[in-house]
PDB file of C-alpha atoms in Angstrom:
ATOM      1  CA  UNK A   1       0.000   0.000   0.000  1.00  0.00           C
ATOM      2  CA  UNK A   2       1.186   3.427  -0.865  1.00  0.00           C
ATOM      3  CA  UNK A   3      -1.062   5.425   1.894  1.00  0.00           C
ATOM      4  CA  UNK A   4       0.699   5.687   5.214  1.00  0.00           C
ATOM      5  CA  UNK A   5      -2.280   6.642   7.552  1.00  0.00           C
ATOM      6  CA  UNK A   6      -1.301   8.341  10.673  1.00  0.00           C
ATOM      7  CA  UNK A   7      -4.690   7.302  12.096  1.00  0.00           C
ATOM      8  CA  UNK A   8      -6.491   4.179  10.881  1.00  0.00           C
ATOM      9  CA  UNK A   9     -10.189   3.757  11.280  1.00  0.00           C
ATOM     10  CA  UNK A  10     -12.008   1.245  11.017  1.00  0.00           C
ATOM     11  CA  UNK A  11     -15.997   2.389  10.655  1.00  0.00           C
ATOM     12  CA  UNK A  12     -18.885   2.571   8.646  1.00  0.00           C
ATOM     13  CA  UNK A  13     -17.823   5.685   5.873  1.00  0.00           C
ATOM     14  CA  UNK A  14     -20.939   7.779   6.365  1.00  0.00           C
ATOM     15  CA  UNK A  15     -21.629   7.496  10.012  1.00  0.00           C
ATOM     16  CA  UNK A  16     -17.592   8.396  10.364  1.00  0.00           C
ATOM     17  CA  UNK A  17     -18.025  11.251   8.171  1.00  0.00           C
ATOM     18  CA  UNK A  18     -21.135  12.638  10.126  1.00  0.00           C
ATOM     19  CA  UNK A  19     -19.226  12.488  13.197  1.00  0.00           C
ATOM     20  CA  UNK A  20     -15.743  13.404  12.084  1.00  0.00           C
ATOM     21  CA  UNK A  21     -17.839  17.161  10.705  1.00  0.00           C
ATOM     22  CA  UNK A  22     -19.990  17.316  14.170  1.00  0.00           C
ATOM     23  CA  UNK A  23     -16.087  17.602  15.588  1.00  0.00           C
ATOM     24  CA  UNK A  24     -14.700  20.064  13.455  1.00  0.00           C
ATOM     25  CA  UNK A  25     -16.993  22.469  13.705  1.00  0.00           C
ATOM     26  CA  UNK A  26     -14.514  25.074  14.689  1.00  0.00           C
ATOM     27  CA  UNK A  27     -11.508  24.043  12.335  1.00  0.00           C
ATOM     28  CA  UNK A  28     -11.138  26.058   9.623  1.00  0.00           C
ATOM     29  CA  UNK A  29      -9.030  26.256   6.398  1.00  0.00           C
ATOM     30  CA  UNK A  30      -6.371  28.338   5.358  1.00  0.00           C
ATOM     31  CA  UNK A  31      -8.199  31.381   3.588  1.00  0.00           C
ATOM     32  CA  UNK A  32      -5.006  31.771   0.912  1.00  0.00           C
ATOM     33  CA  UNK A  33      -5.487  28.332   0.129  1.00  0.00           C
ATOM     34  CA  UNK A  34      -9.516  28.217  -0.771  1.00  0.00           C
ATOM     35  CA  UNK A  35      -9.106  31.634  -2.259  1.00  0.00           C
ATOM     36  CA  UNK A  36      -6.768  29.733  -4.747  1.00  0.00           C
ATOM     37  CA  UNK A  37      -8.875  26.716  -5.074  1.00  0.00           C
ATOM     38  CA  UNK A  38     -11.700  29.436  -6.304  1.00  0.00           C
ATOM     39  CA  UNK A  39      -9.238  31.623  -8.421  1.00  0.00           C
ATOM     40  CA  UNK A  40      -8.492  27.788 -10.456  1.00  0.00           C
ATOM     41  CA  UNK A  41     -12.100  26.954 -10.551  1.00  0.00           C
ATOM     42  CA  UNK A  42     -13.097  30.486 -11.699  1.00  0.00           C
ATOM     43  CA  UNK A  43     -10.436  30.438 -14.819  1.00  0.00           C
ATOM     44  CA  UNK A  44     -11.143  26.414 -15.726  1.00  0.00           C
ATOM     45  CA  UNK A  45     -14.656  27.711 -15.645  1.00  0.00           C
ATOM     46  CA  UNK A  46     -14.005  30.404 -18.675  1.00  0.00           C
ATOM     47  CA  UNK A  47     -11.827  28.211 -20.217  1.00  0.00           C
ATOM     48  CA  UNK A  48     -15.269  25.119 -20.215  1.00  0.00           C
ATOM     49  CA  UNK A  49     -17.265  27.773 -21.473  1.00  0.00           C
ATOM     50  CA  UNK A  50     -15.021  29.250 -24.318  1.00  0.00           C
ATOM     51  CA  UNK A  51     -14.273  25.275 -25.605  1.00  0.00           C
ATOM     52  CA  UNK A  52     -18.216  25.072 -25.903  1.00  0.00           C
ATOM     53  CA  UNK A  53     -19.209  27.844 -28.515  1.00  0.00           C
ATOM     54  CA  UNK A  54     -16.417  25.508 -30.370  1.00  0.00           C
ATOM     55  CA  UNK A  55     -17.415  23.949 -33.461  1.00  0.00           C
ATOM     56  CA  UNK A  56     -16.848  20.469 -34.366  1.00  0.00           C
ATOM     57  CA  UNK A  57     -16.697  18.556 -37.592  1.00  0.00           C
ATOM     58  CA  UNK A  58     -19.969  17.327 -37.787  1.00  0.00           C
ATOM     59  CA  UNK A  59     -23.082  17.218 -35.420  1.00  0.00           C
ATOM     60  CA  UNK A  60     -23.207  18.856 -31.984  1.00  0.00           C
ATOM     61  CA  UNK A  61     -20.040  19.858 -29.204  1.00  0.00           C
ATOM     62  CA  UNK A  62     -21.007  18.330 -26.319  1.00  0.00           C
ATOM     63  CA  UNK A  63     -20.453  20.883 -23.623  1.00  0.00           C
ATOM     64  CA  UNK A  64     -22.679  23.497 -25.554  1.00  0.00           C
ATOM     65  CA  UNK A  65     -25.467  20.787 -24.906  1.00  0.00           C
ATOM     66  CA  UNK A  66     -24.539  19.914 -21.281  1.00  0.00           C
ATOM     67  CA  UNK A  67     -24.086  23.685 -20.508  1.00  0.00           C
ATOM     68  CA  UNK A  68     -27.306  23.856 -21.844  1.00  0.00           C
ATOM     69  CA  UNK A  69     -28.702  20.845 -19.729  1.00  0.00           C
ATOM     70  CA  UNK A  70     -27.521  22.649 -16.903  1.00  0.00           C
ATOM     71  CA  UNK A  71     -28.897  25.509 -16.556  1.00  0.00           C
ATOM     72  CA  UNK A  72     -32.143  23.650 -17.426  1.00  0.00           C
ATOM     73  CA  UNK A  73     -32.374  21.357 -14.137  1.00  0.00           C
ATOM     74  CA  UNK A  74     -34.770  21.893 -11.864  1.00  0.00           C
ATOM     75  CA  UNK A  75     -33.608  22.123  -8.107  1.00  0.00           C
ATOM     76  CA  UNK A  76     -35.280  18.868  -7.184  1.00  0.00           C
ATOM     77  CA  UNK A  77     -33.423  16.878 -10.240  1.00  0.00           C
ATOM     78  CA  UNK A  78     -31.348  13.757  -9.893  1.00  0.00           C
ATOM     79  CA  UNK A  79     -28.405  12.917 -12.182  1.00  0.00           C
ATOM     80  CA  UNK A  80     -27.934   9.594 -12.924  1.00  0.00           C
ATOM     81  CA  UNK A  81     -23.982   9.050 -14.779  1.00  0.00           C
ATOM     82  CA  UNK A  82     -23.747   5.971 -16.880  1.00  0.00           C
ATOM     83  CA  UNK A  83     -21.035   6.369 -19.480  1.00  0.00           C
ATOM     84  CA  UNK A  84     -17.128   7.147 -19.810  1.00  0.00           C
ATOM     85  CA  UNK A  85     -16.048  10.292 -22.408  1.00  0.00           C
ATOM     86  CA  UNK A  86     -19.387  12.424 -22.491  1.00  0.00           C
ATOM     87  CA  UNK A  87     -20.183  11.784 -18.781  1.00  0.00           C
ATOM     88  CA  UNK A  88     -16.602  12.310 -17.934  1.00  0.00           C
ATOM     89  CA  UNK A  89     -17.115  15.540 -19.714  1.00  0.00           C
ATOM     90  CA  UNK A  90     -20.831  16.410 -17.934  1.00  0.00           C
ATOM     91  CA  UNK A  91     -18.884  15.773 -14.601  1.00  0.00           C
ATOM     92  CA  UNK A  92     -16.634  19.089 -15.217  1.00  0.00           C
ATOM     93  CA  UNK A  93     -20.603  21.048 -16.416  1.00  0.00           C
ATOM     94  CA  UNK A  94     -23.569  19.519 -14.762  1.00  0.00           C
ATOM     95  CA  UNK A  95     -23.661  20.450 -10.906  1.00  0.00           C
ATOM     96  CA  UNK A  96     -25.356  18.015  -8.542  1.00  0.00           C
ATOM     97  CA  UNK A  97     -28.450  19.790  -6.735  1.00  0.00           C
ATOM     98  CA  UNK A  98     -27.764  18.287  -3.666  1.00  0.00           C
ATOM     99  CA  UNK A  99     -26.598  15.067  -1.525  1.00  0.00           C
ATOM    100  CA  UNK A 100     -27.519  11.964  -2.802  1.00  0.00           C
ATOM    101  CA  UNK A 101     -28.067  13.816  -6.186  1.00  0.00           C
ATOM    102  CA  UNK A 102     -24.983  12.104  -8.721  1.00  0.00           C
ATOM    103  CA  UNK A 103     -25.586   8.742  -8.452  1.00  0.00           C
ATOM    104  CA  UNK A 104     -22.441   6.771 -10.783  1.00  0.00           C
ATOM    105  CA  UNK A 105     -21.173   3.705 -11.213  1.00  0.00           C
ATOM    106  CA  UNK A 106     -17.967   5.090  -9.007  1.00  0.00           C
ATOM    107  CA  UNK A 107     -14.459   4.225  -9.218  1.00  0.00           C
ATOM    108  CA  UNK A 108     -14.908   0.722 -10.939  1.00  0.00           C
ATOM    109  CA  UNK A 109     -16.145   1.699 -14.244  1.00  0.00           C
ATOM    110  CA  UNK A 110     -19.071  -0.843 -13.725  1.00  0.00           C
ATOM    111  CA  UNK A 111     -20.925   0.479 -17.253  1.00  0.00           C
ATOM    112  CA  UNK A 112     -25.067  -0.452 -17.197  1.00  0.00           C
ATOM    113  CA  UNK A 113     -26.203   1.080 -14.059  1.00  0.00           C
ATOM    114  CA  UNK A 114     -28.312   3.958 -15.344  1.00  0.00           C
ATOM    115  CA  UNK A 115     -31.429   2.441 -15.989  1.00  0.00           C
ATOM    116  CA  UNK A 116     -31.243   0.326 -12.496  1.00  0.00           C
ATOM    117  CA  UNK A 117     -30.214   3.590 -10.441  1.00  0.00           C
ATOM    118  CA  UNK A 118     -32.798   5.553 -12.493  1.00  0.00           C
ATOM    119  CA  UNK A 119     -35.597   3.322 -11.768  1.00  0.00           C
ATOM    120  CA  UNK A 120     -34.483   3.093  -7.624  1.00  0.00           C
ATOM    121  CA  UNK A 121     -33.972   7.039  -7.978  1.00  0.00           C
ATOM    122  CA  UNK A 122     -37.784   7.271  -8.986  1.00  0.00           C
ATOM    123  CA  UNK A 123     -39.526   5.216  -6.584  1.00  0.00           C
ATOM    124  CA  UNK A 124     -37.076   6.342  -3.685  1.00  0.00           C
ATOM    125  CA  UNK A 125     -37.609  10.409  -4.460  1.00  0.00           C
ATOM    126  CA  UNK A 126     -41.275  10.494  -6.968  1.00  0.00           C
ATOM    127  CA  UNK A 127     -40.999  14.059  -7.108  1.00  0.00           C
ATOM    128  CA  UNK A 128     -37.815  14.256  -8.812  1.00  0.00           C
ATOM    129  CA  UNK A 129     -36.664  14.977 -11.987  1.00  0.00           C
ATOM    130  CA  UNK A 130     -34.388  12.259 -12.638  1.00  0.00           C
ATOM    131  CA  UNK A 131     -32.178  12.406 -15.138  1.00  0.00           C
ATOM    132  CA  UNK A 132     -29.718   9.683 -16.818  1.00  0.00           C
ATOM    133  CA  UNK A 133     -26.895  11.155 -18.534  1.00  0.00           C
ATOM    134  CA  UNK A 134     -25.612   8.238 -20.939  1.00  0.00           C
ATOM    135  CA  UNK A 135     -22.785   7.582 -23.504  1.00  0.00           C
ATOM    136  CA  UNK A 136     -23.801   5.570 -26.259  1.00  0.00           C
ATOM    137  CA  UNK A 137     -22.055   2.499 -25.507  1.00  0.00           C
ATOM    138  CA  UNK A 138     -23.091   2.103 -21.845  1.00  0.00           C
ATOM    139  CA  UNK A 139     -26.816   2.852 -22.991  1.00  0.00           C
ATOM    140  CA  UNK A 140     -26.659  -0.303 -24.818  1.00  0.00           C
ATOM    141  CA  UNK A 141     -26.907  -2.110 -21.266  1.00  0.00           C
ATOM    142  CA  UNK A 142     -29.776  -0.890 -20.087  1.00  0.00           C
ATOM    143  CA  UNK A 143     -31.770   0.788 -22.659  1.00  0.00           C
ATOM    144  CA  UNK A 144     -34.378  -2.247 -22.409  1.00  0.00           C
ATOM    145  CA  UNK A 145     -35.218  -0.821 -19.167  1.00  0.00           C
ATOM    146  CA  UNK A 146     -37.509   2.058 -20.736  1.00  0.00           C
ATOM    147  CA  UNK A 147     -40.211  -1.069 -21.185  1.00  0.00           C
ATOM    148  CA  UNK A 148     -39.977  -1.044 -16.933  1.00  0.00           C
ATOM    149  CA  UNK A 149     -39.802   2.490 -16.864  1.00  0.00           C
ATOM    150  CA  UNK A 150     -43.397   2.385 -19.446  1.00  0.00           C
ATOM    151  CA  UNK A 151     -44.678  -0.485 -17.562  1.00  0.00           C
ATOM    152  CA  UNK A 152     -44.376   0.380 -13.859  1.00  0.00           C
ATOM    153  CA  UNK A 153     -45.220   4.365 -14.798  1.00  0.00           C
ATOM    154  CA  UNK A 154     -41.958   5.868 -13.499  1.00  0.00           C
ATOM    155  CA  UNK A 155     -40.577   8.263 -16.034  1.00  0.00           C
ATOM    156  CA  UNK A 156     -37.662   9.423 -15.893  1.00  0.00           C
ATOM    157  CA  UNK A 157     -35.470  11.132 -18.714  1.00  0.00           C
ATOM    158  CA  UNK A 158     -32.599  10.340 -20.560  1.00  0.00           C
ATOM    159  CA  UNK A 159     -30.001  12.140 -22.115  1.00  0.00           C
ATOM    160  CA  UNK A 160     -27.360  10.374 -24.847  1.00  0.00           C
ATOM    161  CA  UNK A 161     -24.152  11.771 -25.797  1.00  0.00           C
ATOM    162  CA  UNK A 162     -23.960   9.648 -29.106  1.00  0.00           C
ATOM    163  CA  UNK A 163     -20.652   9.902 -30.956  1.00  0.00           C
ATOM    164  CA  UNK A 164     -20.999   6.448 -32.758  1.00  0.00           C
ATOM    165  CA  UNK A 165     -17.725   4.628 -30.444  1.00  0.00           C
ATOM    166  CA  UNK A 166     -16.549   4.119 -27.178  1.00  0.00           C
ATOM    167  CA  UNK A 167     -14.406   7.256 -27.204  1.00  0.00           C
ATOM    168  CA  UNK A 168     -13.374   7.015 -23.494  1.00  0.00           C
ATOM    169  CA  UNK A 169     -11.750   3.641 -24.881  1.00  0.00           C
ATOM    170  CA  UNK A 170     -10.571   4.980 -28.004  1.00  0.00           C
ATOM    171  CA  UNK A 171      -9.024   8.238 -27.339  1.00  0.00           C
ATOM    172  CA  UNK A 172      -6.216   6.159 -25.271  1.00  0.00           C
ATOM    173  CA  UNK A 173      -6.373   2.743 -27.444  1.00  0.00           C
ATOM    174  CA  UNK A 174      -5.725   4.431 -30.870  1.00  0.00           C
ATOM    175  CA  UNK A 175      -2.023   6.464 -29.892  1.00  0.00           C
ATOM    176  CA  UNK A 176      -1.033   3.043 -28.006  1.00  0.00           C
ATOM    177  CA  UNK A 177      -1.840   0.761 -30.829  1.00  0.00           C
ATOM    178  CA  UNK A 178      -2.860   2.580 -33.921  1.00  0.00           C
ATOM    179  CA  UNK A 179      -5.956   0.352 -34.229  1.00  0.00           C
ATOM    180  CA  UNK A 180     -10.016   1.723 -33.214  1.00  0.00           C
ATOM    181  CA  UNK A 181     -11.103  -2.190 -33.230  1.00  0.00           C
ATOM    182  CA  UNK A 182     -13.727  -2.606 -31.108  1.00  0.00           C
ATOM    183  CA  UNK A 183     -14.348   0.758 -30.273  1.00  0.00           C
ATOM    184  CA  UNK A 184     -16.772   1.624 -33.183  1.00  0.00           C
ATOM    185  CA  UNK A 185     -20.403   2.164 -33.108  1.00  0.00           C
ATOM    186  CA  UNK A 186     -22.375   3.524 -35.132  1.00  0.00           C
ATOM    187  CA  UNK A 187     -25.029   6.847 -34.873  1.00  0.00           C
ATOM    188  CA  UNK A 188     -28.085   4.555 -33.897  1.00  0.00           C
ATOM    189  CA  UNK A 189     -31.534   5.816 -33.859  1.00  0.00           C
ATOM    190  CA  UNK A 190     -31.893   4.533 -30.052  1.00  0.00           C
ATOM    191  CA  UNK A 191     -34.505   7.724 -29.646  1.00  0.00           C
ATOM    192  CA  UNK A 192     -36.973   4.910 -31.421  1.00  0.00           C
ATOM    193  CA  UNK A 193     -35.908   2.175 -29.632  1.00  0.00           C
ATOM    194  CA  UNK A 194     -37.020   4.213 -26.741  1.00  0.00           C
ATOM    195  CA  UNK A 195     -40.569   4.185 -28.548  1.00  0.00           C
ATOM    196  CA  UNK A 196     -40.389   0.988 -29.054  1.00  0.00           C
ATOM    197  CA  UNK A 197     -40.138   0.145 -25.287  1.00  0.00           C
ATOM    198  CA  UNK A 198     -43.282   2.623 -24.901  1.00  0.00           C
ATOM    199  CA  UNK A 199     -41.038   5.616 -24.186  1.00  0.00           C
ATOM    200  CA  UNK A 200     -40.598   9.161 -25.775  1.00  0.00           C
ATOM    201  CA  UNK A 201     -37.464   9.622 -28.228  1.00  0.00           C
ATOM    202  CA  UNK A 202     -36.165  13.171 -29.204  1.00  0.00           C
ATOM    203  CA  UNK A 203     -33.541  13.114 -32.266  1.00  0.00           C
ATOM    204  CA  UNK A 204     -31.034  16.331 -31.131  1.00  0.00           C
ATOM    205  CA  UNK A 205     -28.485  17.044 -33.828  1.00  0.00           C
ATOM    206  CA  UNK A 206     -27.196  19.940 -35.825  1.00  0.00           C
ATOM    207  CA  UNK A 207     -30.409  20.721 -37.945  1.00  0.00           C
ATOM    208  CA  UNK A 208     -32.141  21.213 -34.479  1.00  0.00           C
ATOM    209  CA  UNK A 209     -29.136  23.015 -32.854  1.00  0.00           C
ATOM    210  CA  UNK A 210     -30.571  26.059 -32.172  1.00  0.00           C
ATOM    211  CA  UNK A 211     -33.460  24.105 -30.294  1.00  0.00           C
ATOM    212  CA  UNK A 212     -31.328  22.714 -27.665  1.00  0.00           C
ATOM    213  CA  UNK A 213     -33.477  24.413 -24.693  1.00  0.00           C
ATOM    214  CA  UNK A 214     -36.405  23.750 -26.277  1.00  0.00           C
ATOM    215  CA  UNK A 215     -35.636  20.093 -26.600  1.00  0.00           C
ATOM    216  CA  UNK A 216     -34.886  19.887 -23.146  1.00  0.00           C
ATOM    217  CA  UNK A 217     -38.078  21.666 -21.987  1.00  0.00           C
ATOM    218  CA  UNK A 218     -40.580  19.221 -24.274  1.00  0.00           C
ATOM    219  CA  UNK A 219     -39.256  16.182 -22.715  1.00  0.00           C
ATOM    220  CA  UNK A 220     -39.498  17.620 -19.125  1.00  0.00           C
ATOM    221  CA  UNK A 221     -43.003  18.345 -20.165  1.00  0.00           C
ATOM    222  CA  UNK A 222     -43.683  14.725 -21.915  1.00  0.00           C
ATOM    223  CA  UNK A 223     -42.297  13.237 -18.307  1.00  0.00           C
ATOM    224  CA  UNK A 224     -44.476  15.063 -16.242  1.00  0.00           C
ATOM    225  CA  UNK A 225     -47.359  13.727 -18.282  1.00  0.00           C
ATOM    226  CA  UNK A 226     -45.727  10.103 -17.263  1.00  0.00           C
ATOM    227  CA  UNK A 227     -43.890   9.624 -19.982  1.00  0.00           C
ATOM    228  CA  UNK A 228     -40.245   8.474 -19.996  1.00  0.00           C
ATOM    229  CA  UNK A 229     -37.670  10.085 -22.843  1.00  0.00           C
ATOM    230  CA  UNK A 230     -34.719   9.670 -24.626  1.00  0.00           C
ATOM    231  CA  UNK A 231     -32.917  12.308 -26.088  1.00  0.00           C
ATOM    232  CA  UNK A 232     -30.519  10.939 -28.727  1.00  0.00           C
ATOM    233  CA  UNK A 233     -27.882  13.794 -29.090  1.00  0.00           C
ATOM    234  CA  UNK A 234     -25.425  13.041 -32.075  1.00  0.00           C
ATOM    235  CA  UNK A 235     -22.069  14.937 -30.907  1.00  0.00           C
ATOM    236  CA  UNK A 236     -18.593  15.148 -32.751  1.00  0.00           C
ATOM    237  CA  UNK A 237     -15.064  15.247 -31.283  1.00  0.00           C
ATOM    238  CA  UNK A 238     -13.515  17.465 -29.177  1.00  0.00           C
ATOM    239  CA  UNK A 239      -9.984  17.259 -27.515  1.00  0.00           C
ATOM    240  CA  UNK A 240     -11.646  18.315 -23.977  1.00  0.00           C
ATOM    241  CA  UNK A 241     -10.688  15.260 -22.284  1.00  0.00           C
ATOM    242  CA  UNK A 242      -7.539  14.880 -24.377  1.00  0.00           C
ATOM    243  CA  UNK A 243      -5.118  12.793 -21.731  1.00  0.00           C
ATOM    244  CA  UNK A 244      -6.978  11.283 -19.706  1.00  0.00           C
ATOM    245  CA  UNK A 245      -6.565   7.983 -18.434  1.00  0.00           C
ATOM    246  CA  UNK A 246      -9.089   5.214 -19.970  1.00  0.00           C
ATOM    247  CA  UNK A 247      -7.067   1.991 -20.699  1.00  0.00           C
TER     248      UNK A 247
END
């Protein structure tokens, strides 16, 4: 092990972290130092915002939409995160409305967990907006579940950064090897699988660009009628995440 603890606890990780804040209430951190935390944030903030009016080569750049997404959420929303490259990228844009509001398949990369944390997100909070934000290869896992979203009335919307590959995969695989295999998709019209399942599918691409808040505000209306959406948003390439680690 490389940590060298100079206390070791052994505890339950939320009860520890409840009392471990209920006896630090009067500890407090050096001002310099937050100041420069918020001076960082602040200028990787203009920097998120400046990559997003970006154009890419073809269809949509995927922080515009999640920028977008953003400022759309409601306060009572829940994010569900079920994907690697365009949910890596929503985790620098779309800000969690509270605890217990990001749920994610956490540090193992276990891909297929949206529509299973969507549907426990539902019947656990009814009056939130739940949101899953997918990539298109992780979708494939658990896109059936919009037939027990349909069936069991718990709608829920879902948003799909489609780029036709596993990019998370490829952006590390192809400089290593020279070789995409395996990593291809292609742009799938899952918006009508969603219908097929008894769901709501939105196609969001470049024709429609300049409808992006209006997309997002018909399927929040569709799902309070009880329907559950898909929003199949074709995006291109950017060199936001350029570095980091997927393989």
């Amino acid at each position: 092990m490389f940590w060298k603890a100079a206390l070791a606890i052994e505890a339950d990780a939320g009860s520890f972290i409840v009392q471990l804040e209920e006896n630090l209430k009067n500890v407090r951190c050096d001002t310099e130092w937050l100041k420069m935390l918020q001076k960082r944030d602040g200028e990787k903030e203009v920097a998120n915002r400046l990559k997003s009016k970006e154009k890419t080569e073809i269809h949509l750049n995927p922080l515009k939409v999640l920028y977008q997404l953003e400022e759309s959420l409601p306060d009572n929303a829940i994010l569900v995160a079920d994907g690697g490259d365009f949910v890596g990228s929503a985790a620098y844009i779309l800000r969690p409305r509270g605890p217990l509001c990001w749920l994610d398949p956490g540090a193992f990369g276990t891909l297929g967990v949206g529509g299973g944390f969507a549907l426990g997100a539902k019947l656990c909070r009814p009056d939130s907006e739940i949101w899953i934000v997918y990539g298109d290869g992780s979708l494939g896992y658990s896109i059936a579940e919009y037939d027990t979203f349909t069936r069991h009335k718990t709608p829920v919307i879902s948003i799909v950064g489609n780029d036709a590959g596993w990019t998370q995969i490829s952006r590390e695989q192809v400089p290593l090897f020279g070789s995409n295999v395996a990593c291809g998709l292609e742009f799938t019209d899952y918006h009508t699988v969603a219908e097929g399942y008894g769901g709501r599918g939105i196609l969001l691409n470049r024709a429609n660009e300049n409808e992006i808040e209006n997309v997002i505000k018909e399927a929040q209306k569709m799902c309070k009628q009880g329907h559950s959406v898909l929003i199949n948003t074709l995006i291109g390439k950017t060199n936001f995440r350029e570095g980091s680690i997927s393989v």
